[in-house]
PDB file of C-alpha atoms and ligand atoms in Angstrom:
ATOM      1  CA  UNK L   1      83.935  70.281  78.073  1.00 63.00           C
ATOM      2  CA  UNK L   2      83.127  68.841  81.437  1.00 65.00           C
ATOM      3  CA  UNK L   3      81.783  71.368  83.860  1.00 73.00           C
ATOM      4  CA  UNK L   4      79.376  71.203  86.812  1.00 87.00           C
ATOM      5  CA  UNK L   5      78.782  74.815  86.403  1.00 95.00           C
ATOM      6  CA  UNK L   6      76.029  76.527  84.305  1.00 98.00           C
ATOM      7  CA  UNK L   7      76.776  80.216  84.199  1.00 98.00           C
ATOM      8  CA  UNK L   8      74.367  83.093  83.480  1.00 98.00           C
ATOM      9  CA  UNK L   9      75.991  86.544  82.721  1.00 98.00           C
ATOM     10  CA  UNK L  10      73.386  89.277  83.055  1.00 98.00           C
ATOM     11  CA  UNK L  11      74.464  92.305  81.115  1.00 98.00           C
ATOM     12  CA  UNK L  12      76.593  90.400  78.687  1.00 98.00           C
ATOM     13  CA  UNK L  13      76.552  93.278  76.173  1.00 97.00           C
ATOM     14  CA  UNK L  14      78.113  95.746  78.446  1.00 97.00           C
ATOM     15  CA  UNK L  15      81.703  96.870  78.812  1.00 98.00           C
ATOM     16  CA  UNK L  16      82.743  94.173  81.182  1.00 98.00           C
ATOM     17  CA  UNK L  17      80.083  91.609  80.314  1.00 98.00           C
ATOM     18  CA  UNK L  18      81.388  91.462  76.636  1.00 97.00           C
ATOM     19  CA  UNK L  19      84.854  90.468  77.738  1.00 98.00           C
ATOM     20  CA  UNK L  20      83.869  88.410  80.792  1.00 98.00           C
ATOM     21  CA  UNK L  21      81.480  86.017  78.847  1.00 98.00           C
ATOM     22  CA  UNK L  22      84.110  85.310  76.282  1.00 97.00           C
ATOM     23  CA  UNK L  23      86.615  84.436  79.026  1.00 98.00           C
ATOM     24  CA  UNK L  24      84.094  82.271  80.854  1.00 98.00           C
ATOM     25  CA  UNK L  25      83.128  80.397  77.636  1.00 98.00           C
ATOM     26  CA  UNK L  26      86.895  79.648  76.980  1.00 97.00           C
ATOM     27  CA  UNK L  27      87.245  78.419  80.481  1.00 97.00           C
ATOM     28  CA  UNK L  28      84.063  76.486  81.051  1.00 96.00           C
ATOM     29  CA  UNK L  29      82.861  75.670  77.526  1.00 96.00           C
ATOM     30  CA  UNK L  30      80.474  77.501  75.241  1.00 97.00           C
ATOM     31  CA  UNK L  31      77.730  75.062  76.169  1.00 96.00           C
ATOM     32  CA  UNK L  32      77.931  75.997  79.866  1.00 97.00           C
ATOM     33  CA  UNK L  33      77.725  79.793  79.585  1.00 98.00           C
ATOM     34  CA  UNK L  34      74.550  81.820  78.784  1.00 98.00           C
ATOM     35  CA  UNK L  35      74.517  85.595  78.170  1.00 98.00           C
ATOM     36  CA  UNK L  36      71.545  87.847  78.668  1.00 98.00           C
ATOM     37  CA  UNK L  37      70.802  91.432  78.061  1.00 98.00           C
ATOM     38  CA  UNK L  38      68.090  93.896  77.062  1.00 97.00           C
ATOM     39  CA  UNK L  39      69.113  93.835  73.296  1.00 96.00           C
ATOM     40  CA  UNK L  40      70.706  91.214  71.022  1.00 95.00           C
ATOM     41  CA  UNK L  41      74.411  91.773  70.812  1.00 93.00           C
ATOM     42  CA  UNK L  42      75.379  93.927  67.710  1.00 85.00           C
ATOM     43  CA  UNK L  43      78.191  91.554  66.733  1.00 83.00           C
ATOM     44  CA  UNK L  44      77.896  87.853  65.783  1.00 88.00           C
ATOM     45  CA  UNK L  45      78.321  85.725  68.898  1.00 91.00           C
ATOM     46  CA  UNK L  46      79.216  82.172  69.515  1.00 92.00           C
ATOM     47  CA  UNK L  47      77.578  81.881  72.918  1.00 95.00           C
ATOM     48  CA  UNK L  48      73.962  81.042  73.902  1.00 97.00           C
ATOM     49  CA  UNK L  49      72.053  84.245  74.343  1.00 98.00           C
ATOM     50  CA  UNK L  50      68.572  85.097  75.892  1.00 98.00           C
ATOM     51  CA  UNK L  51      66.861  88.498  75.754  1.00 98.00           C
ATOM     52  CA  UNK L  52      65.894  89.404  79.328  1.00 97.00           C
ATOM     53  CA  UNK L  53      65.787  92.187  81.829  1.00 97.00           C
ATOM     54  CA  UNK L  54      67.000  91.407  85.335  1.00 98.00           C
ATOM     55  CA  UNK L  55      63.869  93.148  86.512  1.00 98.00           C
ATOM     56  CA  UNK L  56      61.637  90.562  84.770  1.00 98.00           C
ATOM     57  CA  UNK L  57      61.440  87.872  87.420  1.00 98.00           C
ATOM     58  CA  UNK L  58      59.304  85.431  85.407  1.00 98.00           C
ATOM     59  CA  UNK L  59      61.468  85.460  82.341  1.00 98.00           C
ATOM     60  CA  UNK L  60      64.593  85.134  84.508  1.00 98.00           C
ATOM     61  CA  UNK L  61      63.176  82.163  86.333  1.00 98.00           C
ATOM     62  CA  UNK L  62      62.435  80.462  82.952  1.00 98.00           C
ATOM     63  CA  UNK L  63      66.014  80.981  81.872  1.00 98.00           C
ATOM     64  CA  UNK L  64      67.444  79.703  85.137  1.00 98.00           C
ATOM     65  CA  UNK L  65      65.192  76.610  85.066  1.00 98.00           C
ATOM     66  CA  UNK L  66      65.790  75.952  81.407  1.00 98.00           C
ATOM     67  CA  UNK L  67      69.647  75.928  81.658  1.00 98.00           C
ATOM     68  CA  UNK L  68      69.803  74.727  85.272  1.00 98.00           C
ATOM     69  CA  UNK L  69      71.889  77.744  86.097  1.00 98.00           C
ATOM     70  CA  UNK L  70      74.369  77.366  89.059  1.00 98.00           C
ATOM     71  CA  UNK L  71      76.270  80.611  89.024  1.00 98.00           C
ATOM     72  CA  UNK L  72      75.166  84.124  88.105  1.00 98.00           C
ATOM     73  CA  UNK L  73      77.367  87.125  87.247  1.00 98.00           C
ATOM     74  CA  UNK L  74      75.034  90.189  87.572  1.00 98.00           C
ATOM     75  CA  UNK L  75      76.665  93.051  85.749  1.00 98.00           C
ATOM     76  CA  UNK L  76      73.629  95.001  84.608  1.00 98.00           C
ATOM     77  CA  UNK L  77      73.636  98.359  86.237  1.00 98.00           C
ATOM     78  CA  UNK L  78      73.212 102.086  85.823  1.00 97.00           C
ATOM     79  CA  UNK L  79      76.683 103.739  86.341  1.00 98.00           C
ATOM     80  CA  UNK L  80      77.379 107.075  88.001  1.00 98.00           C
ATOM     81  CA  UNK L  81      76.828 109.729  85.369  1.00 98.00           C
ATOM     82  CA  UNK L  82      73.799 108.065  83.841  1.00 98.00           C
ATOM     83  CA  UNK L  83      72.323 107.326  87.272  1.00 98.00           C
ATOM     84  CA  UNK L  84      72.402 111.047  88.283  1.00 98.00           C
ATOM     85  CA  UNK L  85      70.050 111.735  85.309  1.00 97.00           C
ATOM     86  CA  UNK L  86      67.748 108.754  86.098  1.00 97.00           C
ATOM     87  CA  UNK L  87      67.587 108.457  89.922  1.00 98.00           C
ATOM     88  CA  UNK L  88      64.550 106.145  90.171  1.00 98.00           C
ATOM     89  CA  UNK L  89      65.645 103.871  87.401  1.00 98.00           C
ATOM     90  CA  UNK L  90      69.115 103.581  88.702  1.00 98.00           C
ATOM     91  CA  UNK L  91      67.749 102.625  92.243  1.00 98.00           C
ATOM     92  CA  UNK L  92      65.320 100.131  90.618  1.00 98.00           C
ATOM     93  CA  UNK L  93      67.768  98.390  88.416  1.00 98.00           C
ATOM     94  CA  UNK L  94      70.734  98.392  90.757  1.00 98.00           C
ATOM     95  CA  UNK L  95      68.761  97.286  93.822  1.00 98.00           C
ATOM     96  CA  UNK L  96      65.713  95.314  92.625  1.00 98.00           C
ATOM     97  CA  UNK L  97      67.767  93.450  89.988  1.00 98.00           C
ATOM     98  CA  UNK L  98      70.135  92.352  92.757  1.00 98.00           C
ATOM     99  CA  UNK L  99      67.264  91.357  95.043  1.00 98.00           C
ATOM    100  CA  UNK L 100      65.710  89.218  92.244  1.00 98.00           C
ATOM    101  CA  UNK L 101      69.020  87.270  91.963  1.00 98.00           C
ATOM    102  CA  UNK L 102      69.557  86.985  95.756  1.00 98.00           C
ATOM    103  CA  UNK L 103      65.935  85.587  96.096  1.00 98.00           C
ATOM    104  CA  UNK L 104      66.579  82.936  93.419  1.00 98.00           C
ATOM    105  CA  UNK L 105      69.475  81.863  95.549  1.00 98.00           C
ATOM    106  CA  UNK L 106      67.352  81.855  98.629  1.00 98.00           C
ATOM    107  CA  UNK L 107      64.881  79.570  96.841  1.00 98.00           C
ATOM    108  CA  UNK L 108      67.815  77.373  96.085  1.00 98.00           C
ATOM    109  CA  UNK L 109      67.557  77.829  92.299  1.00 97.00           C
ATOM    110  CA  UNK L 110      71.147  79.105  91.964  1.00 98.00           C
ATOM    111  CA  UNK L 111      74.329  78.473  94.021  1.00 98.00           C
ATOM    112  CA  UNK L 112      76.653  81.314  93.713  1.00 98.00           C
ATOM    113  CA  UNK L 113      76.349  85.043  92.704  1.00 98.00           C
ATOM    114  CA  UNK L 114      78.988  87.617  91.615  1.00 99.00           C
ATOM    115  CA  UNK L 115      77.823  91.268  91.941  1.00 98.00           C
ATOM    116  CA  UNK L 116      80.147  94.147  91.528  1.00 98.00           C
ATOM    117  CA  UNK L 117      80.173  97.146  93.760  1.00 98.00           C
ATOM    118  CA  UNK L 118      82.242 100.264  93.152  1.00 98.00           C
ATOM    119  CA  UNK L 119      84.700 102.833  94.501  1.00 98.00           C
ATOM    120  CA  UNK L 120      81.612 105.087  94.287  1.00 98.00           C
ATOM    121  CA  UNK L 121      80.549 103.878  97.687  1.00 98.00           C
ATOM    122  CA  UNK L 122      83.166 106.285  99.009  1.00 98.00           C
ATOM    123  CA  UNK L 123      82.657 110.020  99.182  1.00 98.00           C
ATOM    124  CA  UNK L 124      84.045 113.366 100.058  1.00 98.00           C
ATOM    125  CA  UNK L 125      84.304 112.411 103.843  1.00 98.00           C
ATOM    126  CA  UNK L 126      86.608 109.387 102.902  1.00 98.00           C
ATOM    127  CA  UNK L 127      90.343 109.935 102.937  1.00 98.00           C
ATOM    128  CA  UNK L 128      91.754 110.601  99.414  1.00 98.00           C
ATOM    129  CA  UNK L 129      94.576 108.139  99.414  1.00 98.00           C
ATOM    130  CA  UNK L 130      95.112 104.537 100.419  1.00 98.00           C
ATOM    131  CA  UNK L 131      91.479 104.167 101.303  1.00 98.00           C
ATOM    132  CA  UNK L 132      91.045 101.247 103.597  1.00 98.00           C
ATOM    133  CA  UNK L 133      88.400  98.583 103.473  1.00 98.00           C
ATOM    134  CA  UNK L 134      86.382  99.931 106.442  1.00 98.00           C
ATOM    135  CA  UNK L 135      86.969 103.750 105.846  1.00 98.00           C
ATOM    136  CA  UNK L 136      83.940 105.950 105.780  1.00 98.00           C
ATOM    137  CA  UNK L 137      81.337 105.305 103.100  1.00 98.00           C
ATOM    138  CA  UNK L 138      79.161 108.268 102.534  1.00 98.00           C
ATOM    139  CA  UNK L 139      78.493 108.299  98.789  1.00 98.00           C
ATOM    140  CA  UNK L 140      77.089 111.302  96.961  1.00 96.00           C
ATOM    141  CA  UNK L 141      75.839 109.739  93.737  1.00 98.00           C
ATOM    142  CA  UNK L 142      72.731 107.575  93.550  1.00 98.00           C
ATOM    143  CA  UNK L 143      75.016 104.947  91.879  1.00 98.00           C
ATOM    144  CA  UNK L 144      77.113 104.929  95.049  1.00 98.00           C
ATOM    145  CA  UNK L 145      74.122 104.958  97.348  1.00 98.00           C
ATOM    146  CA  UNK L 146      72.627 101.972  95.427  1.00 98.00           C
ATOM    147  CA  UNK L 147      76.031 100.103  95.499  1.00 98.00           C
ATOM    148  CA  UNK L 148      76.413 100.738  99.235  1.00 98.00           C
ATOM    149  CA  UNK L 149      72.835  99.476  99.881  1.00 98.00           C
ATOM    150  CA  UNK L 150      73.587  96.499  97.596  1.00 98.00           C
ATOM    151  CA  UNK L 151      76.708  95.613  99.653  1.00 99.00           C
ATOM    152  CA  UNK L 152      74.612  95.636 102.716  1.00 98.00           C
ATOM    153  CA  UNK L 153      71.949  93.383 101.051  1.00 98.00           C
ATOM    154  CA  UNK L 154      74.577  90.913 100.065  1.00 98.00           C
ATOM    155  CA  UNK L 155      76.023  90.697 103.478  1.00 98.00           C
ATOM    156  CA  UNK L 156      72.442  90.374 105.000  1.00 98.00           C
ATOM    157  CA  UNK L 157      71.600  87.519 102.611  1.00 98.00           C
ATOM    158  CA  UNK L 158      74.897  85.860 103.374  1.00 98.00           C
ATOM    159  CA  UNK L 159      74.361  86.033 107.142  1.00 98.00           C
ATOM    160  CA  UNK L 160      70.646  85.272 107.239  1.00 98.00           C
ATOM    161  CA  UNK L 161      70.233  82.764 104.474  1.00 98.00           C
ATOM    162  CA  UNK L 162      73.735  81.534 103.815  1.00 98.00           C
ATOM    163  CA  UNK L 163      73.748  82.823 100.267  1.00 98.00           C
ATOM    164  CA  UNK L 164      77.169  82.598  98.607  1.00 98.00           C
ATOM    165  CA  UNK L 165      77.425  86.058  97.134  1.00 98.00           C
ATOM    166  CA  UNK L 166      80.749  87.609  96.322  1.00 98.00           C
ATOM    167  CA  UNK L 167      81.696  91.139  95.329  1.00 99.00           C
ATOM    168  CA  UNK L 168      84.499  93.520  94.584  1.00 98.00           C
ATOM    169  CA  UNK L 169      84.483  97.197  94.462  1.00 98.00           C
ATOM    170  CA  UNK L 170      85.550  98.011  90.832  1.00 98.00           C
ATOM    171  CA  UNK L 171      87.631 101.063  90.106  1.00 98.00           C
ATOM    172  CA  UNK L 172      87.301 102.572  86.606  1.00 98.00           C
ATOM    173  CA  UNK L 173      87.822  99.774  84.168  1.00 98.00           C
ATOM    174  CA  UNK L 174      89.825 100.409  80.921  1.00 98.00           C
ATOM    175  CA  UNK L 175      89.966  98.076  77.976  1.00 98.00           C
ATOM    176  CA  UNK L 176      90.072  98.030  74.124  1.00 97.00           C
ATOM    177  CA  UNK L 177      87.690  95.332  73.393  1.00 96.00           C
ATOM    178  CA  UNK L 178      84.482  97.120  74.449  1.00 96.00           C
ATOM    179  CA  UNK L 179      83.111 100.472  75.137  1.00 96.00           C
ATOM    180  CA  UNK L 180      81.879 101.749  78.515  1.00 95.00           C
ATOM    181  CA  UNK L 181      78.575 103.755  78.878  1.00 92.00           C
ATOM    182  CA  UNK L 182      77.226 106.069  81.467  1.00 96.00           C
ATOM    183  CA  UNK L 183      80.251 106.210  83.861  1.00 97.00           C
ATOM    184  CA  UNK L 184      82.536 108.961  85.001  1.00 98.00           C
ATOM    185  CA  UNK L 185      85.692 106.963  84.322  1.00 98.00           C
ATOM    186  CA  UNK L 186      84.614 106.427  80.676  1.00 98.00           C
ATOM    187  CA  UNK L 187      87.070 109.065  79.493  1.00 98.00           C
ATOM    188  CA  UNK L 188      90.015 106.706  80.117  1.00 98.00           C
ATOM    189  CA  UNK L 189      88.676 104.440  77.326  1.00 98.00           C
ATOM    190  CA  UNK L 190      87.465 107.166  74.942  1.00 98.00           C
ATOM    191  CA  UNK L 191      90.816 108.917  75.058  1.00 98.00           C
ATOM    192  CA  UNK L 192      92.515 105.970  73.368  1.00 98.00           C
ATOM    193  CA  UNK L 193      90.005 105.685  70.429  1.00 98.00           C
ATOM    194  CA  UNK L 194      90.207 109.444  69.776  1.00 98.00           C
ATOM    195  CA  UNK L 195      94.011 109.384  70.017  1.00 97.00           C
ATOM    196  CA  UNK L 196      94.242 106.717  67.409  1.00 96.00           C
ATOM    197  CA  UNK L 197      91.449 108.000  65.166  1.00 96.00           C
ATOM    198  CA  UNK L 198      92.051 111.780  65.351  1.00 96.00           C
ATOM    199  CA  UNK L 199      95.128 112.488  67.433  1.00 97.00           C
ATOM    200  CA  UNK L 200      93.098 114.751  69.610  1.00 97.00           C
ATOM    201  CA  UNK L 201      90.556 114.462  72.503  1.00 98.00           C
ATOM    202  CA  UNK L 202      88.357 116.693  74.551  1.00 98.00           C
ATOM    203  CA  UNK L 203      88.328 115.445  78.088  1.00 98.00           C
ATOM    204  CA  UNK L 204      85.371 115.884  80.392  1.00 98.00           C
ATOM    205  CA  UNK L 205      87.461 115.618  83.572  1.00 98.00           C
ATOM    206  CA  UNK L 206      89.914 118.176  84.682  1.00 98.00           C
ATOM    207  CA  UNK L 207      93.623 117.373  83.931  1.00 98.00           C
ATOM    208  CA  UNK L 208      94.705 116.631  87.468  1.00 98.00           C
ATOM    209  CA  UNK L 209      91.665 114.563  88.535  1.00 98.00           C
ATOM    210  CA  UNK L 210      93.451 111.342  89.769  1.00 98.00           C
ATOM    211  CA  UNK L 211      91.114 108.262  90.051  1.00 98.00           C
ATOM    212  CA  UNK L 212      91.668 104.502  90.856  1.00 98.00           C
ATOM    213  CA  UNK L 213      91.643 102.581  87.647  1.00 98.00           C
ATOM    214  CA  UNK L 214      92.297  99.015  86.336  1.00 98.00           C
ATOM    215  CA  UNK L 215      93.046  97.256  83.146  1.00 98.00           C
ATOM    216  CA  UNK L 216      90.269  94.986  81.875  1.00 98.00           C
ATOM    217  CA  UNK L 217      92.425  91.902  81.999  1.00 98.00           C
ATOM    218  CA  UNK L 218      93.154  92.435  85.663  1.00 98.00           C
ATOM    219  CA  UNK L 219      89.498  93.119  86.356  1.00 98.00           C
ATOM    220  CA  UNK L 220      88.367  89.938  84.582  1.00 98.00           C
ATOM    221  CA  UNK L 221      91.093  87.966  86.415  1.00 98.00           C
ATOM    222  CA  UNK L 222      89.867  89.329  89.762  1.00 98.00           C
ATOM    223  CA  UNK L 223      86.205  88.596  88.992  1.00 98.00           C
ATOM    224  CA  UNK L 224      86.775  84.975  88.069  1.00 98.00           C
ATOM    225  CA  UNK L 225      89.344  84.507  90.759  1.00 98.00           C
ATOM    226  CA  UNK L 226      87.037  85.652  93.601  1.00 98.00           C
ATOM    227  CA  UNK L 227      84.316  83.385  92.191  1.00 98.00           C
ATOM    228  CA  UNK L 228      86.709  80.420  91.988  1.00 97.00           C
ATOM    229  CA  UNK L 229      88.082  80.807  95.472  1.00 98.00           C
ATOM    230  CA  UNK L 230      86.920  78.335  98.211  1.00 98.00           C
ATOM    231  CA  UNK L 231      84.001  79.915 100.097  1.00 97.00           C
ATOM    232  CA  UNK L 232      85.964  80.022 103.473  1.00 98.00           C
ATOM    233  CA  UNK L 233      88.469  82.349 101.988  1.00 98.00           C
ATOM    234  CA  UNK L 234      85.843  84.930 101.167  1.00 98.00           C
ATOM    235  CA  UNK L 235      85.631  86.560 104.641  1.00 98.00           C
ATOM    236  CA  UNK L 236      84.100  89.878 103.490  1.00 98.00           C
ATOM    237  CA  UNK L 237      80.578  89.536 102.221  1.00 98.00           C
ATOM    238  CA  UNK L 238      79.849  93.173 101.609  1.00 98.00           C
ATOM    239  CA  UNK L 239      82.443  93.870  98.960  1.00 99.00           C
ATOM    240  CA  UNK L 240      86.269  93.809  98.702  1.00 99.00           C
ATOM    241  CA  UNK L 241      88.384  96.893  98.038  1.00 98.00           C
ATOM    242  CA  UNK L 242      90.405  96.260  94.813  1.00 98.00           C
ATOM    243  CA  UNK L 243      93.265  98.212  93.521  1.00 97.00           C
ATOM    244  CA  UNK L 244      95.682  98.437  90.596  1.00 97.00           C
ATOM    245  CA  UNK L 245      96.568 101.868  89.132  1.00 96.00           C
ATOM    246  CA  UNK L 246      95.851 105.507  89.843  1.00 98.00           C
ATOM    247  CA  UNK L 247      96.314 108.287  87.287  1.00 98.00           C
ATOM    248  CA  UNK L 248      94.998 111.692  86.065  1.00 98.00           C
ATOM    249  CA  UNK L 249      93.931 112.488  82.590  1.00 98.00           C
ATOM    250  CA  UNK L 250      97.206 114.432  82.144  1.00 98.00           C
ATOM    251  CA  UNK L 251      99.359 111.394  83.256  1.00 98.00           C
ATOM    252  CA  UNK L 252      97.491 109.167  80.722  1.00 98.00           C
ATOM    253  CA  UNK L 253      97.822 111.815  78.017  1.00 98.00           C
ATOM    254  CA  UNK L 254     101.590 111.876  78.558  1.00 98.00           C
ATOM    255  CA  UNK L 255     101.752 108.040  78.450  1.00 98.00           C
ATOM    256  CA  UNK L 256      99.828 108.045  75.178  1.00 98.00           C
ATOM    257  CA  UNK L 257     102.097 110.751  73.763  1.00 98.00           C
ATOM    258  CA  UNK L 258     104.923 108.266  74.070  1.00 97.00           C
ATOM    259  CA  UNK L 259     103.248 106.294  71.210  1.00 97.00           C
ATOM    260  CA  UNK L 260     101.352 109.170  69.421  1.00 97.00           C
ATOM    261  CA  UNK L 261     103.563 112.243  69.471  1.00 96.00           C
ATOM    262  CA  UNK L 262     101.202 114.755  68.034  1.00 97.00           C
ATOM    263  CA  UNK L 263      98.279 113.797  70.334  1.00 98.00           C
ATOM    264  CA  UNK L 264      96.581 116.821  71.784  1.00 97.00           C
ATOM    265  CA  UNK L 265      94.050 116.964  74.683  1.00 98.00           C
ATOM    266  CA  UNK L 266      91.747 119.864  75.429  1.00 98.00           C
ATOM    267  CA  UNK L 267      90.272 119.904  79.097  1.00 98.00           C
ATOM    268  CA  UNK L 268      86.627 120.878  79.215  1.00 98.00           C
ATOM    269  CA  UNK L 269      85.434 119.514  82.581  1.00 98.00           C
ATOM    270  CA  UNK L 270      81.563 119.027  82.893  1.00 98.00           C
ATOM    271  CA  UNK L 271      79.450 117.822  85.723  1.00 97.00           C
ATOM    272  CA  UNK L 272      81.135 114.471  85.748  1.00 98.00           C
ATOM    273  CA  UNK L 273      84.161 116.126  87.140  1.00 98.00           C
ATOM    274  CA  UNK L 274      82.244 117.038  90.237  1.00 97.00           C
ATOM    275  CA  UNK L 275      81.300 113.356  90.695  1.00 97.00           C
ATOM    276  CA  UNK L 276      84.935 112.315  90.326  1.00 98.00           C
ATOM    277  CA  UNK L 277      85.969 114.968  92.870  1.00 98.00           C
ATOM    278  CA  UNK L 278      84.125 113.110  95.539  1.00 97.00           C
ATOM    279  CA  UNK L 279      85.851 109.806  94.963  1.00 98.00           C
ATOM    280  CA  UNK L 280      89.151 108.497  96.272  1.00 98.00           C
ATOM    281  CA  UNK L 281      92.458 108.734  94.389  1.00 98.00           C
ATOM    282  CA  UNK L 282      93.884 105.476  95.562  1.00 98.00           C
ATOM    283  CA  UNK L 283      92.627 102.298  97.332  1.00 98.00           C
ATOM    284  CA  UNK L 284      94.107  99.858  99.803  1.00 98.00           C
ATOM    285  CA  UNK L 285      93.187  96.301  98.864  1.00 98.00           C
ATOM    286  CA  UNK L 286      95.143  94.396 101.650  1.00 98.00           C
ATOM    287  CA  UNK L 287      92.209  92.233 102.467  1.00 98.00           C
ATOM    288  CA  UNK L 288      91.665  90.993  98.857  1.00 98.00           C
ATOM    289  CA  UNK L 289      95.379  90.156  98.575  1.00 98.00           C
ATOM    290  CA  UNK L 290      95.426  88.338 101.940  1.00 98.00           C
ATOM    291  CA  UNK L 291      92.045  86.492 101.782  1.00 98.00           C
ATOM    292  CA  UNK L 292      92.012  85.201  98.216  1.00 98.00           C
ATOM    293  CA  UNK L 293      95.392  86.075  96.661  1.00 98.00           C
ATOM    294  CA  UNK L 294      94.503  88.995  94.531  1.00 98.00           C
ATOM    295  CA  UNK L 295      97.363  90.632  92.585  1.00 97.00           C
ATOM    296  CA  UNK L 296      97.284  92.870  89.502  1.00 98.00           C
ATOM    297  CA  UNK L 297      99.590  92.231  86.537  1.00 97.00           C
ATOM    298  CA  UNK L 298      99.537  95.546  84.652  1.00 97.00           C
ATOM    299  CA  UNK L 299     101.195  98.887  85.388  1.00 97.00           C
ATOM    300  CA  UNK L 300     100.335 102.150  83.486  1.00 97.00           C
ATOM    301  CA  UNK L 301     102.943 101.858  80.719  1.00 97.00           C
ATOM    302  CA  UNK L 302     102.202  98.135  80.149  1.00 97.00           C
ATOM    303  CA  UNK L 303      98.515  98.808  79.867  1.00 98.00           C
ATOM    304  CA  UNK L 304      98.831 101.699  77.544  1.00 98.00           C
ATOM    305  CA  UNK L 305     101.239  99.900  75.185  1.00 97.00           C
ATOM    306  CA  UNK L 306      98.882  96.960  75.062  1.00 98.00           C
ATOM    307  CA  UNK L 307      95.822  99.028  74.361  1.00 98.00           C
ATOM    308  CA  UNK L 308      97.506 101.066  71.598  1.00 98.00           C
ATOM    309  CA  UNK L 309      98.944  97.981  70.028  1.00 97.00           C
ATOM    310  CA  UNK L 310      95.584  96.317  69.869  1.00 97.00           C
ATOM    311  CA  UNK L 311      93.477  99.394  68.727  1.00 97.00           C
ATOM    312  CA  UNK L 312      95.976 100.164  66.097  1.00 96.00           C
ATOM    313  CA  UNK L 313      95.510  96.625  64.727  1.00 96.00           C
ATOM    314  CA  UNK L 314      91.618  96.951  65.078  1.00 94.00           C
ATOM    315  CA  UNK L 315      91.443 100.308  63.263  1.00 93.00           C
ATOM    316  CA  UNK L 316      93.855  99.394  60.523  1.00 89.00           C
ATOM    317  CA  UNK L 317      91.852  96.233  59.813  1.00 78.00           C
ATOM    318  CA  UNK L 318      88.707  98.387  59.487  1.00 71.00           C
ATOM    319  CA  UNK L 319      90.485 100.537  56.732  1.00 62.00           C
ATOM    320  CA  UNK L 320      91.433  97.463  54.614  1.00 53.00           C
TER     321      UNK L 320
HETATM  322  C1  LIG Y   1      81.611 104.972  86.884  1.00 94.40           C
HETATM  323  O1  LIG Y   1      82.498 105.712  86.380  1.00 94.40           O
HETATM  324  O2  LIG Y   1      80.456 105.162  87.167  1.00 94.40           O
HETATM  325  C2  LIG Y   1      82.071 103.422  87.113  1.00 94.40           C
HETATM  326  C3  LIG Y   1      82.600 103.154  88.409  1.00 94.40           C
HETATM  327  C4  LIG Y   1      83.781 103.892  88.953  1.00 94.40           C
HETATM  328  O3  LIG Y   1      82.108 102.403  89.170  1.00 94.40           O
HETATM  329  N1  LIG Y   1      83.141 103.153  86.136  1.00 94.40           N
END
């Protein structure tokens, strides 16, 4: 396949990385996309893979030179719940990892960067609903603090060095192809697996804890779409608000019950519920829609049917 891009996905074993790299390979050709992570992927893979930490500048530089990388998707990060237990490591990975990549762009080794921020940049002083792009950002997790600092870094490198870095504030991402790890919104993936395997689930958030969420297919679509947009359309160089669905654990439980009638959920909120309590319930993404044409495709019932259909197939194949 003819492509002028050579793409490096850092964090290609992660929840989003696993799905993103496959989509990028199909779009740009397996020979043009390289994955990297701290460990070899568990499953057999068809793409080129390099073992590397984003904090290892020398190894990263070798990879960038070896494949003549043009675009980097930097997905390696400590998420909210894990970050609270590892404050220094979360700051180090989330900020110094980003700085390494921004500096490669400054040295003109790469051309374009995607780096995700999160709804965790908002905090208890932000309005709860329809949170606007420029509403107050006073995060109360180290994850949110590092994402907010990262947004400022991206904007600084764009203004000072003309670095083409693009970012969106991911809500909780839900999919069936990969598992999340270390986040507060992870329950919304776990609940499907437990519903199908055991018809019961113990939820670590309280039943009415509404959060902004998004189906993986929409998140991948947004990620590739912001990277493919002409530079002049990307007017915000901190990070774009992005929105799709909002629901509580109780609402997703009811939706799953339409497919699995005997499904039961016990609510046993832990410290992650306090993190979620500081986050918004819904996001306004007018700028993303206006500037680069973002539009989600999935609503709650469509997403739930799709996940259940695919997980049923996956688990029944395993039994054979
Ligand atoms: C988390 O729960 O930490 C993440 C996020 C909302 O960015 N999924």
